[in-house]
Structures are given as structure tokens and as C-alpha cells.
Coordinates of C-alpha atoms and ligand atoms in Angstrom, one line a residue:
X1 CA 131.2 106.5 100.3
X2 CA 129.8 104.6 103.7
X3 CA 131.5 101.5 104.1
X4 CA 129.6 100.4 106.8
X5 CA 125.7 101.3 107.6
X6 CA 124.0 100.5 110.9
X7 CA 120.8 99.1 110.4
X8 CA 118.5 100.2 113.2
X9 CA 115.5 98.3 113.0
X10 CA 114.4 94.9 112.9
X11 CA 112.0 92.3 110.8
X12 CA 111.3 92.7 106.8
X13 CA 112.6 96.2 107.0
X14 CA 115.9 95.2 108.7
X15 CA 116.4 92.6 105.7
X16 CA 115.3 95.0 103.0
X17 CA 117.8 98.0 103.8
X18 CA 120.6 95.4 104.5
X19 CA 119.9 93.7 100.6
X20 CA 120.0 97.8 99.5
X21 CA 123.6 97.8 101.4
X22 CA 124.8 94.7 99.6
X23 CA 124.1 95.4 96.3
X24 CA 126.0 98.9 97.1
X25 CA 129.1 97.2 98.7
X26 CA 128.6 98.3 102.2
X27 CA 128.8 96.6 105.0
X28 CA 126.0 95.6 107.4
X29 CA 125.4 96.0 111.0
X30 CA 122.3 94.8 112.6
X31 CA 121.0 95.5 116.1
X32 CA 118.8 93.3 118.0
X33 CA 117.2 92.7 121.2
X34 CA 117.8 88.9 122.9
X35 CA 114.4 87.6 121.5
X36 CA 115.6 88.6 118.1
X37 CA 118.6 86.4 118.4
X38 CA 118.2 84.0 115.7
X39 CA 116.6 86.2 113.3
X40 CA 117.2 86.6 110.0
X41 CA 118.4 90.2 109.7
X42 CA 120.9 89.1 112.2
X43 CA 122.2 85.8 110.5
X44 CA 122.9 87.5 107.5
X45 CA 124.3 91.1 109.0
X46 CA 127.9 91.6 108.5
X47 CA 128.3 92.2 112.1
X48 CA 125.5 92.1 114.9
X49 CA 125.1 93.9 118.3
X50 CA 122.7 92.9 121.0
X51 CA 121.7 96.4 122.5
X52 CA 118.9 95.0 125.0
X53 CA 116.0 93.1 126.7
X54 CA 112.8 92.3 124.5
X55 CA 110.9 94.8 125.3
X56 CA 110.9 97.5 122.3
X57 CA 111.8 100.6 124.8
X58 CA 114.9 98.7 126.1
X59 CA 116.2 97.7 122.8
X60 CA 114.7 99.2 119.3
X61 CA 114.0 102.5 121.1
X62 CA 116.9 102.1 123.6
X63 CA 119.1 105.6 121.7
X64 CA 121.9 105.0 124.4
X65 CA 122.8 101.3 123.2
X66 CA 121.9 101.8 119.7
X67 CA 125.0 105.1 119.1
X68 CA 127.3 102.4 121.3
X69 CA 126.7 100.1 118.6
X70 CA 127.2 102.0 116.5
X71 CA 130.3 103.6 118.1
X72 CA 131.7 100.5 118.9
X73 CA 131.0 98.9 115.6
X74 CA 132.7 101.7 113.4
X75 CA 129.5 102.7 111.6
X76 CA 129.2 105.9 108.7
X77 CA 126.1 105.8 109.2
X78 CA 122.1 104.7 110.6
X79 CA 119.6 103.7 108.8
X80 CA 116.4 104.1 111.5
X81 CA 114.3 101.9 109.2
X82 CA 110.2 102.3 109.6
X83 CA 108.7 102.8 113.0
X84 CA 110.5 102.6 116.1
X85 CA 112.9 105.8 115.9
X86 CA 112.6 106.3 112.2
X87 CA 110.6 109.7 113.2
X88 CA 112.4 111.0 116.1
X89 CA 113.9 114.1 115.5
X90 CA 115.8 113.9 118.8
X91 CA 117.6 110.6 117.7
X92 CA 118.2 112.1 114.2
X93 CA 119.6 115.2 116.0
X94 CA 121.7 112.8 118.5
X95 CA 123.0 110.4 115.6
X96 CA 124.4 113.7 113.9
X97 CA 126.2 114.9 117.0
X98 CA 127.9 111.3 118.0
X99 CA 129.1 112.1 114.1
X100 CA 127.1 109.1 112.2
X101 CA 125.1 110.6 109.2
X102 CA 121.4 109.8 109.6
X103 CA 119.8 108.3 107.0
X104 CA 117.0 110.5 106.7
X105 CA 115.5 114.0 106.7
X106 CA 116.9 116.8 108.5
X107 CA 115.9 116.9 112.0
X108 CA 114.3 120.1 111.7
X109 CA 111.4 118.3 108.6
X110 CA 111.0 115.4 111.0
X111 CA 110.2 117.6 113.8
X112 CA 108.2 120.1 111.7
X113 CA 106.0 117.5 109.9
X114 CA 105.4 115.0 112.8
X115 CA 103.4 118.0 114.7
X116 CA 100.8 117.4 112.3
X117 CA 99.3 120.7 113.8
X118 CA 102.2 122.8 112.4
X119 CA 102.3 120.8 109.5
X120 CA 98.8 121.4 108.4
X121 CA 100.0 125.2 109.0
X122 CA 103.0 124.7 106.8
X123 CA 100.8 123.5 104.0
X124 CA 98.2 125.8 104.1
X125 CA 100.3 128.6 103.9
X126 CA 101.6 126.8 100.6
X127 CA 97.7 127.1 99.7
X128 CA 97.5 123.1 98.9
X129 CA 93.7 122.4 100.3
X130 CA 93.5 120.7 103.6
X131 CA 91.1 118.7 105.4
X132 CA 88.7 121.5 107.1
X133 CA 88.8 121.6 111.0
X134 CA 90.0 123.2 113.9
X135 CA 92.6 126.4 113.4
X136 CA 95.3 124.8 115.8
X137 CA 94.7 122.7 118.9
X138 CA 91.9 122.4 121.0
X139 CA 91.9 124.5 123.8
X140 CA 88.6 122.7 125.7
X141 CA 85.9 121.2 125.2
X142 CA 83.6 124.4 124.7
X143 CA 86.3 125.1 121.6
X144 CA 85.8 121.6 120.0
X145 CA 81.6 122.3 120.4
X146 CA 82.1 125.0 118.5
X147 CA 84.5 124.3 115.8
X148 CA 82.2 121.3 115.1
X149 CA 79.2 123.5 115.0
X150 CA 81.0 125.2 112.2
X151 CA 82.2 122.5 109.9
X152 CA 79.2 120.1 110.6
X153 CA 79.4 116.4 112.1
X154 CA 80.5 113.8 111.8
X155 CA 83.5 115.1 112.8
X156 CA 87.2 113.2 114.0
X157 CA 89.1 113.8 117.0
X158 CA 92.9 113.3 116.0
X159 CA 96.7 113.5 117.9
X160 CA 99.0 116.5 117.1
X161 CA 101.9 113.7 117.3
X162 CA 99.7 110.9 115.5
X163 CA 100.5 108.0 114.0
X164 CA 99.5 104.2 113.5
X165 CA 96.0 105.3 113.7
X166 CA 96.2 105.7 117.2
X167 CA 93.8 108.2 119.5
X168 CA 91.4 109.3 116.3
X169 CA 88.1 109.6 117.5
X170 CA 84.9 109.9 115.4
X171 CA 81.9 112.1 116.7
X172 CA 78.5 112.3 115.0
X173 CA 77.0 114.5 117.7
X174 CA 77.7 116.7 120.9
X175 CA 77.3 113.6 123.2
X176 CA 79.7 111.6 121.3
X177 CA 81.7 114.8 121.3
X178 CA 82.0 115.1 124.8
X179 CA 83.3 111.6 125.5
X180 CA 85.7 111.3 122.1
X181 CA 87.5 114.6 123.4
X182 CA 88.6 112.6 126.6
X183 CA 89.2 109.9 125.3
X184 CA 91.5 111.1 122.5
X185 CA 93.4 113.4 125.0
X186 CA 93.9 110.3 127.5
X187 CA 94.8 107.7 124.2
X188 CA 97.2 110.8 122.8
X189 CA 98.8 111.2 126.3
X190 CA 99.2 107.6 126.8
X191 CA 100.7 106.9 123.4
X192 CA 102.7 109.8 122.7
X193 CA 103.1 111.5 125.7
X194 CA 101.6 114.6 124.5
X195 CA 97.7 115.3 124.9
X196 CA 97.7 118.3 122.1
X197 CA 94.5 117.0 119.8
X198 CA 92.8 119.2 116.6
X199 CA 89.6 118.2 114.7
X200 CA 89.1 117.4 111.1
X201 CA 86.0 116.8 109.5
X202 CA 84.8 113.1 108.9
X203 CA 85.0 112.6 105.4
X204 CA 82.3 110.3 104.1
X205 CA 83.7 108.5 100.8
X206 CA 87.2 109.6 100.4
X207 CA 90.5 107.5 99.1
X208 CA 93.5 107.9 100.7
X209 CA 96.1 108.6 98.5
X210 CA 99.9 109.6 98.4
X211 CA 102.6 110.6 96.6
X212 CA 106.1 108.8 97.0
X213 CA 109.0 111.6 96.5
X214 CA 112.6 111.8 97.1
X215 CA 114.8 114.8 97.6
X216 CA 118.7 115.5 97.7
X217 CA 121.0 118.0 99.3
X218 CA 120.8 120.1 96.4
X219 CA 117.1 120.9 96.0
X220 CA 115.7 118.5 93.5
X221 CA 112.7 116.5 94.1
X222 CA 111.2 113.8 92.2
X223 CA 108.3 112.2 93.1
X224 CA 107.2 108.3 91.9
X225 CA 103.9 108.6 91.1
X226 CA 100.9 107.9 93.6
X227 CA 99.8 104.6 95.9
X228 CA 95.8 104.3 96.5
X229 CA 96.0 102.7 100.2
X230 CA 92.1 103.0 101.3
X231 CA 92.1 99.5 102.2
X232 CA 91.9 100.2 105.8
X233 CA 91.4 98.3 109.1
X234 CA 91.2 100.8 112.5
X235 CA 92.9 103.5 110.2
X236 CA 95.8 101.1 109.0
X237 CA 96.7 99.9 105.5
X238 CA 95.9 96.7 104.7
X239 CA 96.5 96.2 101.0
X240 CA 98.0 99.0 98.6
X241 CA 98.3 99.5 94.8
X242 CA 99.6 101.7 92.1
X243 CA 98.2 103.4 90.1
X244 CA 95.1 104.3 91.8
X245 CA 92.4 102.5 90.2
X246 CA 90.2 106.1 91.4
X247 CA 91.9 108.7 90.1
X248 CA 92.3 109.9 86.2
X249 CA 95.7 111.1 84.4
X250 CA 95.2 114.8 85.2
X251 CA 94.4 114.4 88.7
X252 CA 97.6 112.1 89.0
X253 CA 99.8 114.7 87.5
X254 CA 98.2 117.3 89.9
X255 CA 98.4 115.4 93.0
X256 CA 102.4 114.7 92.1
X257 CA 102.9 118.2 91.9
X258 CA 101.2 119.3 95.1
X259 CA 103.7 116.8 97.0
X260 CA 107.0 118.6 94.9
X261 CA 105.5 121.7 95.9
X262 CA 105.4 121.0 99.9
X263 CA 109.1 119.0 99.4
X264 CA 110.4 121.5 97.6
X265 CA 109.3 124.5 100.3
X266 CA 111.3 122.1 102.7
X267 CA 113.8 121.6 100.3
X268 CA 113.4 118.3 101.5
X269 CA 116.4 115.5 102.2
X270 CA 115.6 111.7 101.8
X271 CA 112.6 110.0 101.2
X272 CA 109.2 111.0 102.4
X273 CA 105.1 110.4 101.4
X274 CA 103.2 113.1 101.3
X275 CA 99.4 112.0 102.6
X276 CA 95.9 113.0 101.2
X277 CA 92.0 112.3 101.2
X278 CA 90.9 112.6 97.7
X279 CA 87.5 113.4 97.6
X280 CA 84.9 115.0 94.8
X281 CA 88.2 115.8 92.7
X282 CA 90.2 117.5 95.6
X283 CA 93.4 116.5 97.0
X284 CA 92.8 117.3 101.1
X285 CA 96.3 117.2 102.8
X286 CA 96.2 114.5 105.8
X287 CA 100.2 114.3 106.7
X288 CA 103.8 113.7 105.5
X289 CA 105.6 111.0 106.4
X290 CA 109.2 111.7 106.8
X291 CA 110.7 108.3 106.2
X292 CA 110.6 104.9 104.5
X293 CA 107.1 103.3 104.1
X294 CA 106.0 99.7 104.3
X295 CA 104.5 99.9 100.9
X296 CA 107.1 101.6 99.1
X297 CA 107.9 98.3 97.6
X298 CA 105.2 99.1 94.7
X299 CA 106.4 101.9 94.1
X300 CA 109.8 100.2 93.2
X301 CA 108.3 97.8 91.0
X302 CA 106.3 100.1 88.7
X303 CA 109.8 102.8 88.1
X304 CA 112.2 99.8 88.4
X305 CA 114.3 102.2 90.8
X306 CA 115.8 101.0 94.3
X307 CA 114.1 103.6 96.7
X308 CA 116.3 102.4 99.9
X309 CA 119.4 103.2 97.2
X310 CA 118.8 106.4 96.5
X311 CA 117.7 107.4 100.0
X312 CA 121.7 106.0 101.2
X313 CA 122.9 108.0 98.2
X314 CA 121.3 111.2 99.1
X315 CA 121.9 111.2 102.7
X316 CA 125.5 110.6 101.5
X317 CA 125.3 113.9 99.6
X318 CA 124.7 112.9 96.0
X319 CA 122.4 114.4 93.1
X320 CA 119.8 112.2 92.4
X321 CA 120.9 110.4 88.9
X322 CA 117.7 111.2 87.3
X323 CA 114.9 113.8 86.6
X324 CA 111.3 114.1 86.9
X325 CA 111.5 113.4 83.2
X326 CA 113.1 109.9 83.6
X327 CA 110.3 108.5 85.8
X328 CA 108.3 106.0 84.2
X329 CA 105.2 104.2 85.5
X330 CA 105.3 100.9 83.8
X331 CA 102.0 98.7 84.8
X332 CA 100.6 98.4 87.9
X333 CA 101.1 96.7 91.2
X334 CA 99.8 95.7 95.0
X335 CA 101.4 94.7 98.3
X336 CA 99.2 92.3 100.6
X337 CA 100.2 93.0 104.0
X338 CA 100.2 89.7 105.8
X339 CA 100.0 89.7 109.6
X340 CA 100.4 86.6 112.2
X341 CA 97.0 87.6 113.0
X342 CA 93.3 85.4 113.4
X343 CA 92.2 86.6 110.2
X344 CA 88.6 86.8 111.6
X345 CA 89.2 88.6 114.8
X346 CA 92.4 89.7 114.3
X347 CA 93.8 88.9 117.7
X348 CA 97.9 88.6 117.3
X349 CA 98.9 84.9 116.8
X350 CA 103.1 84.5 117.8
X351 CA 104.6 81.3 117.5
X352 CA 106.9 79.1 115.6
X353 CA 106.7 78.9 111.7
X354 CA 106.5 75.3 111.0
X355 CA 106.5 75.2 106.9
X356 CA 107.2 78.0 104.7
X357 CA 106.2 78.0 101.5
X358 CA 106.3 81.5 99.6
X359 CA 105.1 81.8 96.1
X360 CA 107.5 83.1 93.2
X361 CA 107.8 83.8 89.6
X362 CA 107.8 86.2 87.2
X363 CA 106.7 89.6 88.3
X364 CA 106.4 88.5 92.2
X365 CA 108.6 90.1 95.2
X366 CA 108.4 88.8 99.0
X367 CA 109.9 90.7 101.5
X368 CA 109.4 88.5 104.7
X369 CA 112.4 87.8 107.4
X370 CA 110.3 84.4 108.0
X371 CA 111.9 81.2 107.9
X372 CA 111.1 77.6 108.7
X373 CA 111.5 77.1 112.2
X374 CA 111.9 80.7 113.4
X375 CA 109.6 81.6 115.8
X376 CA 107.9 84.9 116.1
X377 CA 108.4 86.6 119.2
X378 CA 105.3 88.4 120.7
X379 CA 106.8 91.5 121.6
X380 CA 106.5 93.5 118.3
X381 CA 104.7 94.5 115.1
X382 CA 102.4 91.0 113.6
X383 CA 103.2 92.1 110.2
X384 CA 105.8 89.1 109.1
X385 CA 105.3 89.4 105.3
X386 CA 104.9 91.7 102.5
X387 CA 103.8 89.9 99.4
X388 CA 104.1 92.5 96.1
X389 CA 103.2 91.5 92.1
X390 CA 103.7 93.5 89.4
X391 CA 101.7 92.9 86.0
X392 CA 101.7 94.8 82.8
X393 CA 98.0 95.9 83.7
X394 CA 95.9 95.8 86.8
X395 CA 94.2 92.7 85.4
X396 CA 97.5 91.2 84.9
X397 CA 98.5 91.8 88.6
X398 CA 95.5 90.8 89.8
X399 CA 95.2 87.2 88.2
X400 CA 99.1 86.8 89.5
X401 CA 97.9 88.3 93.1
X402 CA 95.4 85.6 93.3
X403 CA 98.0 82.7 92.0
X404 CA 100.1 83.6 94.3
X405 CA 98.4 83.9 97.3
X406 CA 96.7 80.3 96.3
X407 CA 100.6 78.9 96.3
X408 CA 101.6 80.8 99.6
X409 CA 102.0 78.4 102.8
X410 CA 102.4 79.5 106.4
X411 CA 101.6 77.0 108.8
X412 CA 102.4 77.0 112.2
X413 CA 100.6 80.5 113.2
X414 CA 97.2 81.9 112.0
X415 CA 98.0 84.7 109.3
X416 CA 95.8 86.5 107.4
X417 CA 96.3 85.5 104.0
X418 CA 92.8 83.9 103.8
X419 CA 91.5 87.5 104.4
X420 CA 93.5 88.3 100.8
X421 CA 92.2 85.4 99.5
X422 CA 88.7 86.6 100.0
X423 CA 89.0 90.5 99.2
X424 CA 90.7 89.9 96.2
X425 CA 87.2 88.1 95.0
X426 CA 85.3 91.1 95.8
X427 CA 83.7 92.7 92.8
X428 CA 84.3 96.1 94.5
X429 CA 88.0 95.6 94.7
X430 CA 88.5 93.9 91.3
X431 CA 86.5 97.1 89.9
X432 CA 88.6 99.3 92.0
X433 CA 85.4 100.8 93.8
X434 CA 86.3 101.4 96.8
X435 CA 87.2 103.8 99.8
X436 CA 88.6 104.3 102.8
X437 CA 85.5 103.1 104.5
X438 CA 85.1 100.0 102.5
X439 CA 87.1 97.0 104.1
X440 CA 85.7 98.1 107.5
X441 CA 82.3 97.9 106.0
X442 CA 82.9 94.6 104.6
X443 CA 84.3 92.9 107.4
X444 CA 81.2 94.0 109.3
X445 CA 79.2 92.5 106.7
X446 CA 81.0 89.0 106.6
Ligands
LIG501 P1 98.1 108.2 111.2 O1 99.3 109.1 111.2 O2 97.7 107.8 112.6 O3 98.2 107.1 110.3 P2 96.5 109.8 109.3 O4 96.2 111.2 109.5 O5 97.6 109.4 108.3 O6 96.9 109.1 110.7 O7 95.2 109.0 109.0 C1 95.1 107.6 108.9 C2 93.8 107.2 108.2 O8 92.7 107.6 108.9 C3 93.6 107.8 106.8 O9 94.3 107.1 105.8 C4 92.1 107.7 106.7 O10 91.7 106.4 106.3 C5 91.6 108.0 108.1 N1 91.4 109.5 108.2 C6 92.3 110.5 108.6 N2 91.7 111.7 108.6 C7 90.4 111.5 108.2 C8 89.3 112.4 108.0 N3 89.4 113.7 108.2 N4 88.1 111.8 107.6 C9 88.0 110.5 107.4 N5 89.0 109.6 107.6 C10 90.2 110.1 108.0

């Protein structure tokens, strides 16, 4: 058993993995930069380590300080959280060889699914449909003229090492081809520090949709039904909810499987999403994500199972303690994704929280390291609360969404809860009509 886990992240996420730890009797260590100082995953750590300056790349990303921590500190294990180094194989690799366990997927997943070049290769060869586009990379630009001549514009422009949205490009004709195909390469380069970009087509009206699933050491995989996240801003989830609202018991049961299928190939360690477009009734394969999500949360509250629990226990080497069988969806619920943002322009807004007010009661979760006083630094991620309900049915967890966002009080920073506020009136949302394009297309029209 670990006895003590360092936590290698910051914010909601820090907080959420250390609340797994105590519940399992381990011990906490967080790590922090000196404008985290007085946060809350750091006041209520076991132990703390500052391992650097502000600035993410000296600190959260800083691999050196972070195995001296945990050296130092006596730690089984790391838990990379979401973002930062949660998807670098190289740290996963390095945490293994310094002799913590990494709580997470084998190096070799991490590595294979992040190129999502060779991981659209992977899945094809499993024959689960992908999204059509380019066989490989782009060599030039000639190559992406032609490729789009054969699938058809509108077509996007997206990074081999993608993620957060960033460097997709949209082109509806060879002019906007041209000037996409830079720009990608340049954003791709710039971001990840690799330049390798493939093409997809532009899919007009699809949902995005994906499958939560966990795996263990000794080849099981379960999945937790699916999350419908097409409420998107610049490619990033906004608001997500389970079940889907747009997709019927068959298809649910079929898109489940695809995802065990891919795991299973991997024989996949940990937790992981696996990504699609669902469009006219087929599930296109976008990416797998081999880590802990921000929105996992619903998936918890609809199976009643700790998903941060299970991924300790299985990176410790346990059998998961239930089957596919087991897995129950019991009603429905969404996460709000609330950001210390101008909800109209949604320029970042730091600063110091000067009442807290979050809403409670039966059937409501908030998973926020906010507190009254604390002062948001302006050097990472504006997302500084997570609010999730659960209901029996969708109507349920709606009526309860909207009471609690009414009760929720933030002052001291613009957030966007009065964006919520607003969608959650919507009759396309409250009928579940809606896609991937739809919250872009509203905004536009407000
Ligand atoms: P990232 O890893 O940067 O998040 P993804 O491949 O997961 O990138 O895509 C993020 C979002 O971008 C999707 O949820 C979807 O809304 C949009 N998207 C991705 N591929 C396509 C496509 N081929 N057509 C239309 N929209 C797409």
C-alpha cells in the first residue's frame, strides 16, 4: 500500500486527489510554486514543498524539483494530476526510474496516444471509424491541396501533439488553405515544440462525445458510460453532462464498447477517455486522453464510484473490485465550468476573492480550492470552480443546476457564472439540441 502520494499539480485538481488520499489513509504531499503559497491544496497537504518561481515551467513543469520533492519527502508515489505533466511520457518514464510509481498509464500509451497521428493509426487498424483526412502528416502545402481536394472542404488543420484546442485551423477553401497551413505549423511549433500537423474533415453538426474507462495491470477494462461535452468555446469544454441527451441506448452501449476495444488492444493501465465526433449515427474517433479529466466528476456521481480511487489502486497493482456488469448509470448529471473570466469577452480576470458563497444540498458537489480572501494568481489556468449536480432525471438536475447557480456568490473577480445562468435558459440546451457548434453560435448571436 502507498503511504504517502505526491500530489503534482495544483488548484481543484490538487484538492480533489488529496480528498481521494484521505479517505484511503495516505498521506499527502503537495508541491507549489511561491505564488501558490497560501493555497488551499497546500494548507491542508500533509507536508508541502516549494519547488519554484511562478512561472508554470519553473515550478509545475520544473521535473528536476518536482522528483527532489519527492525524494526528499519520502513519496511511493506521483500523482501528475490534469495538465501540466499529466501527459508526458518522459516525466512518467523519469518518475519510474527515480523508483516512485506514476500514477498513470505506462509511458509507452502516453507516448503512443499523445501523437495523435500514430494514434489515429492505432485505431484504424482496430477498424473503429475515424474522422476522414490526411493518411499521416502533412508533407507541404501541395499535399494538404490535395488531400482536401479529396475529402471536400471545409476542412481543419490540427497538431500531431494537440491539445487544449490549440493550433486547429479551419479552411473552407484553397486560399484559406494556404494561410491555415502556416499558421497551424507556426501555433504547433510554438506550443508544443513540434510543427508535425494532419488534416481532418470539418464536421458540420457533430457532438463530441466520450467514453470514461479504467484499466488494471491485469487486463480488465471497464468503462463508465459516456459524457456529451459539445458545449464548446475555441474547441474547449465549457459545460458537460451524462448521459448524452443525443444519443439512444444502442448507440450508448456501442460507443462503450469501441473505447474497451482500443483499451483493451493497449491493455491499458489507469484511467483514460477515449474521444469521438458522433455524427449521422457513427462514432468518428478524435483522441484518447491518457489521464484524469476535469469532468470526470459526473461521471462519479451517476456510478457512485471514486474514479481518483481506483486509479491509486490500479497503479498500485490491484484488480479492479468490480465488473462491467456492476456498473450502474443512476440519473443524470452536469458540471458548469466556472472560470475567473469577463463572461462577455472572456478576457482572464485574477484577483482576490472577497465573499464566497457556494451553493449546497442534496445531490450538489463543488470542487473549487477558492476561499474568502485568497487571491488568484495570474499565472495559470482561470478555471477556479467546478460546480456538478446530480438529479434522478435530466429535468431533475436541471431545475437543481439552475438553483444552485442562482445561490452561488463570487464577488471580488468577474467569473462566468452569469454565462450558466443564461445557457441553462436556452430552449436548445434544456431540449438537449445541440452540437459542438452551438455555444459558439450563440455567443455570436447575443
Ligand atoms: P484537443 O486535444 O486540442 O482538445 P481534439 O481533437 O480533442 O483537440 O478536439 C477538440 C474539439 O475540437 C472537439 O471536441 C471538437 O469540438 C473540435 N473538433 C476536433 N476535430 C474536429 C473535426 N474534424 N470537425 C469538427 N470539429 C472538430
Amino acid at each position: 500500500m502507498f503511504e504517502k502520494i505526491l500530489i503534482a499539480n495544483r488548484g481543484e485538481i490538487a484538492l480533489r486527489i488529496h480528498r481521494a488520499c484521505k479517505e484511503m489513509g495516505i498521506r499527502t504531499i503537495a508541491v507549489h510554486s511561491t505564488a501558490d503559497a497560501n493555497a488551499m491544496h497546500v494548507r491542508l497537504a500533509d507536508e508541502s514543498v516549494c519547488i519554484g518561481p511562478a512561472p508554470a515551467k519553473l515550478s509545475y513543469l520544473n521535473i528536476p524539483a518536482i522528483l527532489t520533492a519527492a525524494s526528499i519527502t519520502g513519496a511511493d508515489a506521483i500523482h501528475p494530476g490534469i495538465g501540466f505533466l499529466s501527459e508526458n511520457a518522459d516525466f512518467a518514464e523519469m518518475v519510474e526510474e527515480h523508483g516512485f510509481t506514476f500514477i498513470g498509464p505506462s509511458p509507452n500509451d502516453i507516448r503512443l496516444m499523445g501523437d495523435k497521428i500514430s494514434a489515429k493509426k492505432t485505431v484504424q487498424k482496430l477498424g473503429i471509424p475515424i474522422v476522414p483526412g490526411s493518411d499521416g502528416m502533412l508533407e507541404d502545402i501541395e499535399h494538404a491541396k490535395e488531400t482536401a481536394a479529396k475529402i471536400g472542404y471545409p476542412v481543419l488543420i490540427k497538431a500531431s501533439a494537440g491539445g487544449g484546442g490549440k493550433g486547429m485551423k479551419v479552411a473552407d477553401n484553397e486560399v484559406m488553405l494556404e494561410e491555415a497551413f502556416a499558421l497551424a505549423k507556426s501555433e504547433a511549433l510554438a506550443a508544443f515544440g513540434n510543427d508535425e500537423i494532419y488534416m481532418e474533415k470539418y464536421l458540420k453538426k457533430p457532438r463530441h462525445i466520450e467514453v470514461q474507462l479504467i484499466g488494471d495491470t491485469l487486463g480488465n477494462v471497464i468503462h463508465f458510460g459516456e459524457r456529451d461535452c459539445s458545449l464548446q468555446r475555441k474547441h474547449q469544454k465549457v459545460l458537460e453532462e451524462t448521459p448524452s441527451p443525443g444519443i439512444n441506448e444502442q448507440e450508448r452501449e456501442k460507443v462503450g464498447k469501441i473505447a474497451v476495444k482500443l483499451a483493451k488492444s493497449l491493455k491499458y493501465r489507469g484511467v483514460g477517455t477515449v474521444e469521438f465526433l458522433y455524427e449521422n449515427g457513427e462514432f468518428y474517433f478524435i483522441e484518447m486522453n491518457t489521464r484524469l479529466q476535469i469532468e470526470h466528476t459526473i461521471s462519479e456521481m451517476v456510478t457512485d464510484i471514486d474514479l481518483v480511487r481506483e486509479q491509486i489502486r490500479v497503479a498500485e497493482g490491484l484488480q479492479l473490485s468490480f465488473t462491467q456488469k456492476d456498473i450502474t448509470i443512476n440519473g443524470h448529471s452536469i458540471e458548469c465550468r466556472i472560470n475567473a473570466e469577463n463572461p462577455k469577452t472572456f478576457i482572464p480576470n485574477p484577483g482576490e476573492i472577497t465573499s464566497y458563497h457556494p451553493p449546497g444540498g442534496l445531490g450538489v458537489r463543488i470542487d473549487s480550492a477558492l476561499y474568502e480572501g485568497y487571491r488568484i494568481p495570474p499565472y495559470y489556468d482561470s478555471m477556479i470552480a467546478k460546480l456538478i449536480v446530480h438529479g434522478s432525471t435530466r429535468n431533475e438536475c436541471l431545475l437543481r443546476l439552475k438553483r444552485c447557480l442562482e445561490e452561488f456568490v463570487i464577488t471580488g473577480v468577474d467569473t462566468t457564472l452569469p454565462l450558466h445562468i443564461d445557457l441553462i435558459e436556452e430552449p436548445d440546451f434544456v431540449s438537449g439540441n445541440y452540437d459542438i457548434h452551438w455555444l459558439e453560435n450563440y455567443l455570436a448571436r447575443k
